[in-house]
PDB file of C-alpha atoms in Angstrom:
ATOM      1  CA  MET A 993       0.000   0.000   0.000  1.00  0.00           C
ATOM      2  CA  LYS A 994       1.233   3.497  -0.793  1.00  0.00           C
ATOM      3  CA  GLN A 995       0.013   6.902   0.352  1.00  0.00           C
ATOM      4  CA  GLU A 996       1.217  10.248  -1.013  1.00  0.00           C
ATOM      5  CA  ILE A 997       0.752  13.387   1.106  1.00  0.00           C
ATOM      6  CA  LYS A 998       1.545  16.944   0.047  1.00  0.00           C
ATOM      7  CA  VAL A 999       2.808  18.596   3.248  1.00  0.00           C
ATOM      8  CA  THR A1000       3.707  21.977   1.709  1.00  0.00           C
ATOM      9  CA  ASP A1001       4.170  23.309  -1.819  1.00  0.00           C
ATOM     10  CA  LYS A1002       7.670  21.773  -1.812  1.00  0.00           C
ATOM     11  CA  LEU A1003       7.509  18.960   0.727  1.00  0.00           C
ATOM     12  CA  ILE A1004       5.968  15.571  -0.075  1.00  0.00           C
ATOM     13  CA  LYS A1005       5.603  12.588   2.261  1.00  0.00           C
ATOM     14  CA  ILE A1006       5.239   9.078   0.876  1.00  0.00           C
ATOM     15  CA  ILE A1007       4.152   6.168   3.076  1.00  0.00           C
ATOM     16  CA  LEU A1008       4.910   2.610   1.958  1.00  0.00           C
ATOM     17  CA  LYS A1009       3.226  -0.074   4.018  1.00  0.00           C
ATOM     18  CA  ASN A1010       2.941  -3.850   4.177  1.00  0.00           C
ATOM     19  CA  ASP A1011       2.050  -6.335   6.928  1.00  0.00           C
ATOM     20  CA  ASN A1012       5.185  -5.668   9.030  1.00  0.00           C
ATOM     21  CA  ILE A1013       6.772  -2.409   7.846  1.00  0.00           C
ATOM     22  CA  GLU A1014       5.511   1.157   7.557  1.00  0.00           C
ATOM     23  CA  LEU A1015       8.060   3.427   5.872  1.00  0.00           C
ATOM     24  CA  HIS A1016       7.659   7.220   5.823  1.00  0.00           C
ATOM     25  CA  LEU A1017       9.761   8.979   3.178  1.00  0.00           C
ATOM     26  CA  LEU A1018      10.242  12.677   2.401  1.00  0.00           C
ATOM     27  CA  ASN A1019      11.399  14.233  -0.854  1.00  0.00           C
ATOM     28  CA  VAL A1020      13.782  16.546   1.022  1.00  0.00           C
ATOM     29  CA  GLY A1021      17.040  14.627   0.920  1.00  0.00           C
ATOM     30  CA  ALA A1022      15.102  11.611  -0.446  1.00  0.00           C
ATOM     31  CA  SER A1023      14.977  10.730   3.234  1.00  0.00           C
ATOM     32  CA  ILE A1024      13.684   8.115   5.657  1.00  0.00           C
ATOM     33  CA  PHE A1025      11.554   9.966   8.223  1.00  0.00           C
ATOM     34  CA  LYS A1026      10.077   6.932  10.004  1.00  0.00           C
ATOM     35  CA  PHE A1027      10.869   3.224   9.663  1.00  0.00           C
ATOM     36  CA  ILE A1028       8.297   1.322  11.710  1.00  0.00           C
ATOM     37  CA  TYR A1029       8.750  -2.427  12.107  1.00  0.00           C
ATOM     38  CA  ARG A1030       6.019  -4.349  13.924  1.00  0.00           C
ATOM     39  CA  GLY A1031       4.970  -1.200  15.757  1.00  0.00           C
ATOM     40  CA  VAL A1032       8.492  -0.003  16.675  1.00  0.00           C
ATOM     41  CA  ASP A1033      10.026   3.024  14.930  1.00  0.00           C
ATOM     42  CA  ILE A1034      13.630   1.872  14.537  1.00  0.00           C
ATOM     43  CA  VAL A1035      15.153   5.155  13.311  1.00  0.00           C
ATOM     44  CA  VAL A1036      16.165   8.159  15.382  1.00  0.00           C
ATOM     45  CA  GLY A1037      15.319  11.676  14.275  1.00  0.00           C
ATOM     46  CA  PRO A1038      13.974  15.047  15.397  1.00  0.00           C
ATOM     47  CA  LYS A1039      10.432  14.916  16.749  1.00  0.00           C
ATOM     48  CA  LYS A1040       9.259  17.884  14.664  1.00  0.00           C
ATOM     49  CA  MET A1041       9.299  17.688  10.882  1.00  0.00           C
ATOM     50  CA  SER A1042      10.405  21.340  10.829  1.00  0.00           C
ATOM     51  CA  ASP A1043      13.555  20.285  12.705  1.00  0.00           C
ATOM     52  CA  PHE A1044      14.043  17.149  10.609  1.00  0.00           C
ATOM     53  CA  ILE A1045      14.281  19.121   7.366  1.00  0.00           C
ATOM     54  CA  LYS A1046      16.844  21.613   8.707  1.00  0.00           C
ATOM     55  CA  PRO A1047      19.826  21.845   6.319  1.00  0.00           C
ATOM     56  CA  ASP A1048      22.405  20.901   8.961  1.00  0.00           C
ATOM     57  CA  HIS A1049      20.636  17.645   9.910  1.00  0.00           C
ATOM     58  CA  TYR A1050      21.529  14.368   8.208  1.00  0.00           C
ATOM     59  CA  TYR A1051      19.064  12.097  10.037  1.00  0.00           C
ATOM     60  CA  GLY A1052      17.673   9.648   7.482  1.00  0.00           C
ATOM     61  CA  LYS A1053      18.877  11.708   4.520  1.00  0.00           C
ATOM     62  CA  THR A1054      20.514  10.701   1.259  1.00  0.00           C
ATOM     63  CA  VAL A1055      23.992  12.231   1.406  1.00  0.00           C
ATOM     64  CA  GLY A1056      26.105  13.084  -1.640  1.00  0.00           C
ATOM     65  CA  ARG A1057      27.541  13.820  -4.120  1.00  0.00           C
ATOM     66  CA  PHE A1058      30.160  12.587  -1.663  1.00  0.00           C
ATOM     67  CA  SER A1059      29.454  11.090   1.746  1.00  0.00           C
ATOM     68  CA  GLY A1060      31.720  11.568   4.732  1.00  0.00           C
ATOM     69  CA  ARG A1061      34.572  14.019   5.115  1.00  0.00           C
ATOM     70  CA  LEU A1062      36.707  15.281   2.263  1.00  0.00           C
ATOM     71  CA  PHE A1063      39.745  17.551   2.502  1.00  0.00           C
ATOM     72  CA  THR A1064      39.128  20.838   0.725  1.00  0.00           C
ATOM     73  CA  ASN A1065      42.675  21.341  -0.584  1.00  0.00           C
ATOM     74  CA  GLY A1066      44.821  19.233  -2.895  1.00  0.00           C
ATOM     75  CA  LEU A1067      41.928  17.384  -4.509  1.00  0.00           C
ATOM     76  CA  ILE A1068      42.711  16.183  -8.043  1.00  0.00           C
ATOM     77  CA  ILE A1069      40.099  14.426 -10.180  1.00  0.00           C
ATOM     78  CA  GLY A1070      41.467  13.231 -13.499  1.00  0.00           C
ATOM     79  CA  GLU A1071      43.645  16.143 -14.557  1.00  0.00           C
ATOM     80  CA  LYS A1072      41.596  18.755 -12.745  1.00  0.00           C
ATOM     81  CA  GLN A1073      42.634  20.348  -9.476  1.00  0.00           C
ATOM     82  CA  VAL A1074      39.511  21.069  -7.450  1.00  0.00           C
ATOM     83  CA  GLU A1075      39.227  23.512  -4.555  1.00  0.00           C
ATOM     84  CA  LEU A1076      36.222  22.985  -2.296  1.00  0.00           C
ATOM     85  CA  PRO A1077      34.815  25.452   0.249  1.00  0.00           C
ATOM     86  CA  ALA A1078      35.692  24.622   3.844  1.00  0.00           C
ATOM     87  CA  TYR A1079      33.031  23.456   6.297  1.00  0.00           C
ATOM     88  CA  LYS A1080      32.666  25.755   9.308  1.00  0.00           C
ATOM     89  CA  GLY A1081      36.331  26.733   9.157  1.00  0.00           C
ATOM     90  CA  HIS A1082      37.668  23.164   9.112  1.00  0.00           C
ATOM     91  CA  ALA A1083      40.170  21.704   6.644  1.00  0.00           C
ATOM     92  CA  THR A1084      37.474  19.267   5.549  1.00  0.00           C
ATOM     93  CA  THR A1085      33.972  19.497   4.169  1.00  0.00           C
ATOM     94  CA  ILE A1086      31.314  16.899   4.912  1.00  0.00           C
ATOM     95  CA  HIS A1087      28.437  15.064   3.196  1.00  0.00           C
ATOM     96  CA  GLY A1088      28.455  17.050  -0.037  1.00  0.00           C
ATOM     97  CA  GLY A1089      29.029  20.475   1.510  1.00  0.00           C
ATOM     98  CA  LYS A1090      26.562  23.305   1.995  1.00  0.00           C
ATOM     99  CA  ASN A1091      24.547  22.329  -1.090  1.00  0.00           C
ATOM    100  CA  GLY A1092      24.755  18.573  -0.578  1.00  0.00           C
ATOM    101  CA  TYR A1093      21.964  16.217  -1.612  1.00  0.00           C
ATOM    102  CA  SER A1094      20.651  15.967   1.960  1.00  0.00           C
ATOM    103  CA  LYS A1095      19.594  19.617   1.719  1.00  0.00           C
ATOM    104  CA  ARG A1096      17.922  19.372  -1.677  1.00  0.00           C
ATOM    105  CA  TYR A1097      14.310  18.747  -2.637  1.00  0.00           C
ATOM    106  CA  PHE A1098      14.178  15.744  -4.958  1.00  0.00           C
ATOM    107  CA  THR A1099      11.553  15.167  -7.629  1.00  0.00           C
ATOM    108  CA  TYR A1100       9.181  12.371  -6.643  1.00  0.00           C
ATOM    109  CA  HIS A1101       7.942  10.008  -9.361  1.00  0.00           C
ATOM    110  CA  GLN A1102       4.816   7.877  -9.406  1.00  0.00           C
ATOM    111  CA  SER A1103       5.713   4.167  -9.441  1.00  0.00           C
ATOM    112  CA  GLN A1104       4.569   0.771  -8.174  1.00  0.00           C
ATOM    113  CA  ASP A1105       2.707   0.508  -4.867  1.00  0.00           C
ATOM    114  CA  ASN A1106       5.682  -1.013  -3.017  1.00  0.00           C
ATOM    115  CA  GLU A1107       8.298   1.502  -4.182  1.00  0.00           C
ATOM    116  CA  ALA A1108       9.158   5.192  -4.245  1.00  0.00           C
ATOM    117  CA  ILE A1109      11.500   6.858  -6.731  1.00  0.00           C
ATOM    118  CA  PHE A1110      13.232  10.218  -6.304  1.00  0.00           C
ATOM    119  CA  THR A1111      15.490  12.012  -8.794  1.00  0.00           C
ATOM    120  CA  LEU A1112      17.835  14.986  -8.634  1.00  0.00           C
ATOM    121  CA  ILE A1113      20.246  16.700 -11.011  1.00  0.00           C
ATOM    122  CA  GLY A1114      23.252  17.983  -9.087  1.00  0.00           C
ATOM    123  CA  SER A1115      25.199  20.729 -10.833  1.00  0.00           C
ATOM    124  CA  GLN A1116      28.936  21.319 -10.548  1.00  0.00           C
ATOM    125  CA  LYS A1117      27.907  24.806  -9.438  1.00  0.00           C
ATOM    126  CA  ASP A1118      26.328  23.265  -6.326  1.00  0.00           C
ATOM    127  CA  ASP A1119      29.349  21.522  -4.836  1.00  0.00           C
ATOM    128  CA  GLY A1120      32.404  22.551  -6.867  1.00  0.00           C
ATOM    129  CA  LEU A1121      33.080  19.070  -8.228  1.00  0.00           C
ATOM    130  CA  PRO A1122      33.428  18.471 -11.983  1.00  0.00           C
ATOM    131  CA  GLY A1123      30.352  17.693 -14.047  1.00  0.00           C
ATOM    132  CA  ASP A1124      26.636  17.456 -13.428  1.00  0.00           C
ATOM    133  CA  VAL A1125      25.270  14.280 -11.830  1.00  0.00           C
ATOM    134  CA  THR A1126      21.824  12.820 -12.447  1.00  0.00           C
ATOM    135  CA  LEU A1127      20.821  10.690  -9.457  1.00  0.00           C
ATOM    136  CA  LYS A1128      17.917   8.302  -8.948  1.00  0.00           C
ATOM    137  CA  VAL A1129      17.103   6.855  -5.526  1.00  0.00           C
ATOM    138  CA  ARG A1130      14.673   3.938  -5.360  1.00  0.00           C
ATOM    139  CA  TYR A1131      13.134   2.522  -2.173  1.00  0.00           C
ATOM    140  CA  THR A1132      11.458  -0.882  -2.517  1.00  0.00           C
ATOM    141  CA  LEU A1133       9.541  -2.633   0.262  1.00  0.00           C
ATOM    142  CA  LYS A1134       9.173  -6.430   0.204  1.00  0.00           C
ATOM    143  CA  ALA A1135       7.973  -8.421   3.234  1.00  0.00           C
ATOM    144  CA  ASP A1136      10.492  -7.694   6.047  1.00  0.00           C
ATOM    145  CA  THR A1137      13.025  -6.067   3.716  1.00  0.00           C
ATOM    146  CA  LEU A1138      13.790  -2.547   2.501  1.00  0.00           C
ATOM    147  CA  LEU A1139      15.978  -2.258  -0.596  1.00  0.00           C
ATOM    148  CA  VAL A1140      17.602   1.130  -1.283  1.00  0.00           C
ATOM    149  CA  GLU A1141      19.214   1.608  -4.696  1.00  0.00           C
ATOM    150  CA  TYR A1142      21.307   4.431  -6.133  1.00  0.00           C
ATOM    151  CA  PHE A1143      21.629   5.026  -9.886  1.00  0.00           C
ATOM    152  CA  ALA A1144      23.778   7.909 -11.143  1.00  0.00           C
ATOM    153  CA  VAL A1145      25.609   9.181 -14.212  1.00  0.00           C
ATOM    154  CA  ALA A1146      27.874  12.219 -14.630  1.00  0.00           C
ATOM    155  CA  THR A1147      28.709  14.528 -17.526  1.00  0.00           C
ATOM    156  CA  GLU A1148      32.410  14.569 -16.551  1.00  0.00           C
ATOM    157  CA  LYS A1149      34.843  12.399 -14.624  1.00  0.00           C
ATOM    158  CA  THR A1150      33.981  13.073 -11.008  1.00  0.00           C
ATOM    159  CA  LEU A1151      33.628  11.832  -7.459  1.00  0.00           C
ATOM    160  CA  ILE A1152      30.375  10.030  -6.531  1.00  0.00           C
ATOM    161  CA  ASN A1153      29.746   8.373  -3.162  1.00  0.00           C
ATOM    162  CA  ILE A1154      26.094   8.147  -2.070  1.00  0.00           C
ATOM    163  CA  THR A1155      24.618   6.659   1.104  1.00  0.00           C
ATOM    164  CA  ASN A1156      21.745   6.910   3.563  1.00  0.00           C
ATOM    165  CA  HIS A1157      22.379   8.495   6.962  1.00  0.00           C
ATOM    166  CA  SER A1158      19.710   6.895   9.149  1.00  0.00           C
ATOM    167  CA  TYR A1159      20.404   6.417  12.853  1.00  0.00           C
ATOM    168  CA  PHE A1160      19.033   3.195  14.302  1.00  0.00           C
ATOM    169  CA  ASN A1161      17.666   2.375  17.736  1.00  0.00           C
ATOM    170  CA  LEU A1162      15.754  -0.894  17.693  1.00  0.00           C
ATOM    171  CA  ASP A1163      13.828  -0.625  20.956  1.00  0.00           C
ATOM    172  CA  GLY A1164      13.184   3.016  21.888  1.00  0.00           C
ATOM    173  CA  SER A1165      15.615   2.992  24.823  1.00  0.00           C
ATOM    174  CA  LYS A1166      17.499   6.144  25.794  1.00  0.00           C
ATOM    175  CA  THR A1167      20.682   4.759  24.234  1.00  0.00           C
ATOM    176  CA  ILE A1168      21.898   1.888  22.084  1.00  0.00           C
ATOM    177  CA  LEU A1169      24.444   0.781  24.716  1.00  0.00           C
ATOM    178  CA  ASP A1170      22.678  -2.550  25.253  1.00  0.00           C
ATOM    179  CA  HIS A1171      22.386  -3.252  21.526  1.00  0.00           C
ATOM    180  CA  SER A1172      24.842  -5.739  20.068  1.00  0.00           C
ATOM    181  CA  LEU A1173      26.693  -5.055  16.821  1.00  0.00           C
ATOM    182  CA  GLN A1174      28.440  -7.477  14.497  1.00  0.00           C
ATOM    183  CA  ILE A1175      30.409  -6.425  11.391  1.00  0.00           C
ATOM    184  CA  ASP A1176      32.132  -8.748   8.920  1.00  0.00           C
ATOM    185  CA  ALA A1177      35.316  -6.663   8.815  1.00  0.00           C
ATOM    186  CA  ASP A1178      38.882  -7.752   9.561  1.00  0.00           C
ATOM    187  CA  LYS A1179      40.316  -4.256   9.024  1.00  0.00           C
ATOM    188  CA  TYR A1180      39.463  -0.657   9.774  1.00  0.00           C
ATOM    189  CA  VAL A1181      40.849   2.712   8.694  1.00  0.00           C
ATOM    190  CA  VAL A1182      43.009   4.475  11.271  1.00  0.00           C
ATOM    191  CA  PHE A1183      43.083   8.261  11.408  1.00  0.00           C
ATOM    192  CA  ASP A1184      44.130  11.022  13.780  1.00  0.00           C
ATOM    193  CA  ASP A1185      41.837  13.514  15.500  1.00  0.00           C
ATOM    194  CA  GLN A1186      41.973  15.772  12.409  1.00  0.00           C
ATOM    195  CA  PHE A1187      40.741  12.915  10.186  1.00  0.00           C
ATOM    196  CA  ASN A1188      44.095  12.412   8.486  1.00  0.00           C
ATOM    197  CA  VAL A1189      44.248   8.758   7.454  1.00  0.00           C
ATOM    198  CA  LEU A1190      47.237   6.983   8.992  1.00  0.00           C
ATOM    199  CA  GLY A1191      46.662   3.601   7.386  1.00  0.00           C
ATOM    200  CA  VAL A1192      44.635   0.416   7.542  1.00  0.00           C
ATOM    201  CA  SER A1193      44.958  -1.845  10.561  1.00  0.00           C
ATOM    202  CA  PRO A1194      43.650  -5.269  11.654  1.00  0.00           C
ATOM    203  CA  VAL A1195      40.828  -5.094  14.174  1.00  0.00           C
ATOM    204  CA  ASN A1196      42.432  -7.773  16.371  1.00  0.00           C
ATOM    205  CA  ASP A1197      42.715  -6.816  20.053  1.00  0.00           C
ATOM    206  CA  THR A1198      41.072  -3.418  19.541  1.00  0.00           C
ATOM    207  CA  PRO A1199      37.627  -1.979  20.365  1.00  0.00           C
ATOM    208  CA  TYR A1200      36.986  -2.243  16.619  1.00  0.00           C
ATOM    209  CA  ASP A1201      36.888  -6.033  16.617  1.00  0.00           C
ATOM    210  CA  LEU A1202      33.187  -6.554  16.015  1.00  0.00           C
ATOM    211  CA  ARG A1203      33.434  -9.791  14.060  1.00  0.00           C
ATOM    212  CA  LYS A1204      31.326 -11.456  16.732  1.00  0.00           C
ATOM    213  CA  PRO A1205      28.157  -9.888  18.196  1.00  0.00           C
ATOM    214  CA  THR A1206      29.387  -7.351  20.755  1.00  0.00           C
ATOM    215  CA  GLN A1207      27.364  -5.375  23.287  1.00  0.00           C
ATOM    216  CA  LEU A1208      28.085  -1.760  22.345  1.00  0.00           C
ATOM    217  CA  LYS A1209      28.657  -0.495  25.876  1.00  0.00           C
ATOM    218  CA  LYS A1210      31.884  -2.531  26.054  1.00  0.00           C
ATOM    219  CA  PRO A1211      33.828  -0.924  23.175  1.00  0.00           C
ATOM    220  CA  LEU A1212      32.204   2.461  23.836  1.00  0.00           C
ATOM    221  CA  ASN A1213      33.557   2.420  27.383  1.00  0.00           C
ATOM    222  CA  ARG A1214      37.037   1.942  25.912  1.00  0.00           C
ATOM    223  CA  LEU A1215      36.488   4.731  23.367  1.00  0.00           C
ATOM    224  CA  SER A1216      34.876   7.290  25.689  1.00  0.00           C
ATOM    225  CA  ASN A1217      38.189   9.026  26.411  1.00  0.00           C
ATOM    226  CA  THR A1218      39.254   9.287  22.770  1.00  0.00           C
ATOM    227  CA  ALA A1219      38.910  12.435  20.655  1.00  0.00           C
ATOM    228  CA  PHE A1220      35.662  11.188  19.102  1.00  0.00           C
ATOM    229  CA  LYS A1221      34.090   9.811  22.331  1.00  0.00           C
ATOM    230  CA  GLY A1222      32.845   6.728  20.510  1.00  0.00           C
ATOM    231  CA  PHE A1223      32.695   5.119  17.096  1.00  0.00           C
ATOM    232  CA  ASP A1224      33.289   7.369  14.093  1.00  0.00           C
ATOM    233  CA  ASN A1225      35.130   4.836  11.992  1.00  0.00           C
ATOM    234  CA  ILE A1226      35.428   3.208   8.582  1.00  0.00           C
ATOM    235  CA  PHE A1227      35.281  -0.599   8.531  1.00  0.00           C
ATOM    236  CA  LEU A1228      36.465  -2.438   5.407  1.00  0.00           C
ATOM    237  CA  LEU A1229      33.902  -5.131   4.773  1.00  0.00           C
ATOM    238  CA  ALA A1230      34.885  -8.662   3.884  1.00  0.00           C
ATOM    239  CA  GLU A1231      33.671  -9.896   0.509  1.00  0.00           C
ATOM    240  CA  GLU A1232      29.879 -10.085   0.791  1.00  0.00           C
ATOM    241  CA  GLY A1233      30.338  -8.892   4.373  1.00  0.00           C
ATOM    242  CA  GLU A1234      27.247  -7.968   6.355  1.00  0.00           C
ATOM    243  CA  VAL A1235      26.316  -5.920   9.413  1.00  0.00           C
ATOM    244  CA  ASN A1236      23.954  -7.071  12.173  1.00  0.00           C
ATOM    245  CA  LEU A1237      22.435  -4.898  14.889  1.00  0.00           C
ATOM    246  CA  TYR A1238      20.335  -6.556  17.607  1.00  0.00           C
ATOM    247  CA  SER A1239      18.271  -5.355  20.552  1.00  0.00           C
ATOM    248  CA  PRO A1240      17.803  -7.875  23.379  1.00  0.00           C
ATOM    249  CA  GLN A1241      14.901  -5.767  24.658  1.00  0.00           C
ATOM    250  CA  SER A1242      12.766  -5.733  21.499  1.00  0.00           C
ATOM    251  CA  LYS A1243      14.391  -8.889  20.075  1.00  0.00           C
ATOM    252  CA  ILE A1244      14.581  -7.126  16.713  1.00  0.00           C
ATOM    253  CA  ASN A1245      17.569  -7.880  14.486  1.00  0.00           C
ATOM    254  CA  LEU A1246      18.587  -5.604  11.620  1.00  0.00           C
ATOM    255  CA  ASN A1247      20.742  -7.236   8.953  1.00  0.00           C
ATOM    256  CA  ILE A1248      22.428  -4.961   6.413  1.00  0.00           C
ATOM    257  CA  SER A1249      23.986  -6.171   3.174  1.00  0.00           C
ATOM    258  CA  THR A1250      25.415  -3.949   0.453  1.00  0.00           C
ATOM    259  CA  SER A1251      27.376  -3.698  -2.773  1.00  0.00           C
ATOM    260  CA  TYR A1252      29.621  -1.061  -1.173  1.00  0.00           C
ATOM    261  CA  PRO A1253      33.075  -2.055   0.158  1.00  0.00           C
ATOM    262  CA  SER A1254      32.884  -0.346   3.545  1.00  0.00           C
ATOM    263  CA  VAL A1255      30.607   0.851   6.313  1.00  0.00           C
ATOM    264  CA  VAL A1256      31.043   3.964   8.449  1.00  0.00           C
ATOM    265  CA  VAL A1257      29.857   3.504  12.024  1.00  0.00           C
ATOM    266  CA  TYR A1258      28.929   6.587  14.042  1.00  0.00           C
ATOM    267  CA  THR A1259      27.346   6.243  17.481  1.00  0.00           C
ATOM    268  CA  HIS A1260      25.817   9.754  17.807  1.00  0.00           C
ATOM    269  CA  ASN A1261      28.646  10.750  20.143  1.00  0.00           C
ATOM    270  CA  VAL A1262      27.208  14.192  20.951  1.00  0.00           C
ATOM    271  CA  SER A1263      23.834  15.448  22.147  1.00  0.00           C
ATOM    272  CA  SER A1264      21.307  16.586  19.558  1.00  0.00           C
ATOM    273  CA  PRO A1265      20.293  20.278  19.604  1.00  0.00           C
ATOM    274  CA  ASP A1266      16.691  19.242  18.903  1.00  0.00           C
ATOM    275  CA  ASP A1267      14.184  17.014  20.659  1.00  0.00           C
ATOM    276  CA  ILE A1268      14.456  13.477  19.332  1.00  0.00           C
ATOM    277  CA  ALA A1269      11.264  11.529  18.708  1.00  0.00           C
ATOM    278  CA  TYR A1270      10.780   8.736  21.283  1.00  0.00           C
ATOM    279  CA  PHE A1271      14.376   9.003  22.507  1.00  0.00           C
ATOM    280  CA  GLN A1272      16.487  11.122  24.804  1.00  0.00           C
ATOM    281  CA  LYS A1273      18.738  13.472  22.849  1.00  0.00           C
ATOM    282  CA  GLU A1274      21.815  12.399  24.795  1.00  0.00           C
ATOM    283  CA  PRO A1275      24.909  10.806  23.214  1.00  0.00           C
ATOM    284  CA  TYR A1276      24.555   7.243  21.911  1.00  0.00           C
ATOM    285  CA  CYS A1277      20.806   7.606  21.315  1.00  0.00           C
ATOM    286  CA  GLY A1278      21.280   5.932  17.939  1.00  0.00           C
ATOM    287  CA  ILE A1279      23.841   4.415  15.600  1.00  0.00           C
ATOM    288  CA  ALA A1280      24.464   5.324  11.958  1.00  0.00           C
ATOM    289  CA  LEU A1281      25.581   2.446   9.728  1.00  0.00           C
ATOM    290  CA  GLU A1282      26.540   4.172   6.475  1.00  0.00           C
ATOM    291  CA  CYS A1283      27.397   1.800   3.621  1.00  0.00           C
ATOM    292  CA  GLU A1284      29.622   3.624   1.129  1.00  0.00           C
ATOM    293  CA  TYR A1285      33.086   3.944  -0.358  1.00  0.00           C
ATOM    294  CA  GLU A1286      35.743   4.949   2.140  1.00  0.00           C
ATOM    295  CA  PRO A1287      35.259   8.717   2.648  1.00  0.00           C
ATOM    296  CA  GLY A1288      38.263  10.702   1.474  1.00  0.00           C
ATOM    297  CA  GLY A1289      39.742   7.618  -0.175  1.00  0.00           C
ATOM    298  CA  ILE A1290      40.710   9.663  -3.227  1.00  0.00           C
ATOM    299  CA  PHE A1291      43.680  11.016  -1.245  1.00  0.00           C
ATOM    300  CA  TYR A1292      45.085   7.573  -0.388  1.00  0.00           C
ATOM    301  CA  PRO A1293      46.218   4.935  -2.933  1.00  0.00           C
ATOM    302  CA  PHE A1294      45.310   2.045  -0.610  1.00  0.00           C
ATOM    303  CA  LEU A1295      41.625   3.081  -0.430  1.00  0.00           C
ATOM    304  CA  ASN A1296      38.863   3.232  -3.049  1.00  0.00           C
ATOM    305  CA  ASP A1297      38.788   6.628  -4.746  1.00  0.00           C
ATOM    306  CA  ALA A1298      35.064   6.614  -5.739  1.00  0.00           C
ATOM    307  CA  VAL A1299      35.926   8.367  -9.018  1.00  0.00           C
ATOM    308  CA  TRP A1300      33.608   7.641 -11.942  1.00  0.00           C
ATOM    309  CA  ASP A1301      34.183   8.373 -15.620  1.00  0.00           C
ATOM    310  CA  LYS A1302      31.946  10.495 -17.801  1.00  0.00           C
ATOM    311  CA  ASP A1303      28.766   8.579 -18.713  1.00  0.00           C
ATOM    312  CA  GLU A1304      29.788   5.598 -16.550  1.00  0.00           C
ATOM    313  CA  ASN A1305      26.766   4.075 -14.831  1.00  0.00           C
ATOM    314  CA  TYR A1306      26.951   4.251 -11.044  1.00  0.00           C
ATOM    315  CA  TYR A1307      24.877   1.648  -9.220  1.00  0.00           C
ATOM    316  CA  HIS A1308      24.910   0.506  -5.596  1.00  0.00           C
ATOM    317  CA  PHE A1309      22.405  -0.972  -3.189  1.00  0.00           C
ATOM    318  CA  ILE A1310      21.836  -1.266   0.552  1.00  0.00           C
ATOM    319  CA  THR A1311      19.438  -3.927   1.835  1.00  0.00           C
ATOM    320  CA  TYR A1312      17.896  -3.751   5.310  1.00  0.00           C
ATOM    321  CA  ARG A1313      16.397  -7.073   6.478  1.00  0.00           C
ATOM    322  CA  LEU A1314      14.465  -7.248   9.725  1.00  0.00           C
ATOM    323  CA  ASN A1315      13.377 -10.138  11.881  1.00  0.00           C
ATOM    324  CA  LYS A1316      12.123 -10.601  15.412  1.00  0.00           C
ATOM    325  CA  ALA A1317      13.037 -13.565  17.587  1.00  0.00           C
TER     326      ALA A1317
END
């Protein structure tokens, strides 16, 4: 079942619904506003829609043309040297910069009852990167599964790295400290507190060893005194590697599979400035599991650069499978 609601002249809400899932989507940022599984909203976001759509919020949004942090100086794509505007005075910009896809109103297209399609043309004038990019985002609901697909093509050789920035909390608790997380990743990217990549390291004997289901409070206790106060890390997925998040309280398990080579884990290490629906706005109220290319990889030969040629077809998917014990 699908319902389309015109909220304002610009803002459209689409509700996809089946027996177990009710998914609320917005055309701003082609975003996930609510993701209700068997009566439990499993995503974290501002309580008020007016706060949710604020440009500086990434909750549930599609982020691009590049996701994650990117240094603003010394960027070379093909034979072009590209200078990007800094983000709030930092040496890096984040999630597509001030005109990133999360801030844009996508065009919504009529489609089948179990899917929603959004499109956007991103100009090189928007983000400073070469070429214009035509992006299509498709959400498809089937039984206990949500499939998110990204299709893109550019008019010049350029950087493309698209993901969804939902924060998950599977039981409505104040924090996700009692959730367990498992990631099929033997290695993670090491960087300093200025996000300079220092290399790739095995996860063995570190808080980043999540190859077995691990209660999050344990590694977060070890990371609480670090510069980032928690997880803000890139994990290099094993071939066909998956991610599993589980709540012992709700007994809901979220399984994530993807065509991307890595996942960025961020545990909402700071308080939110806005009231969060259902949850306290304290640190660790949710966890972002962003499947993507390694952010900033273009600067490092041992990481994926996420550079795509002119007219090359970009396609990636993220699949969210839910079950309840």
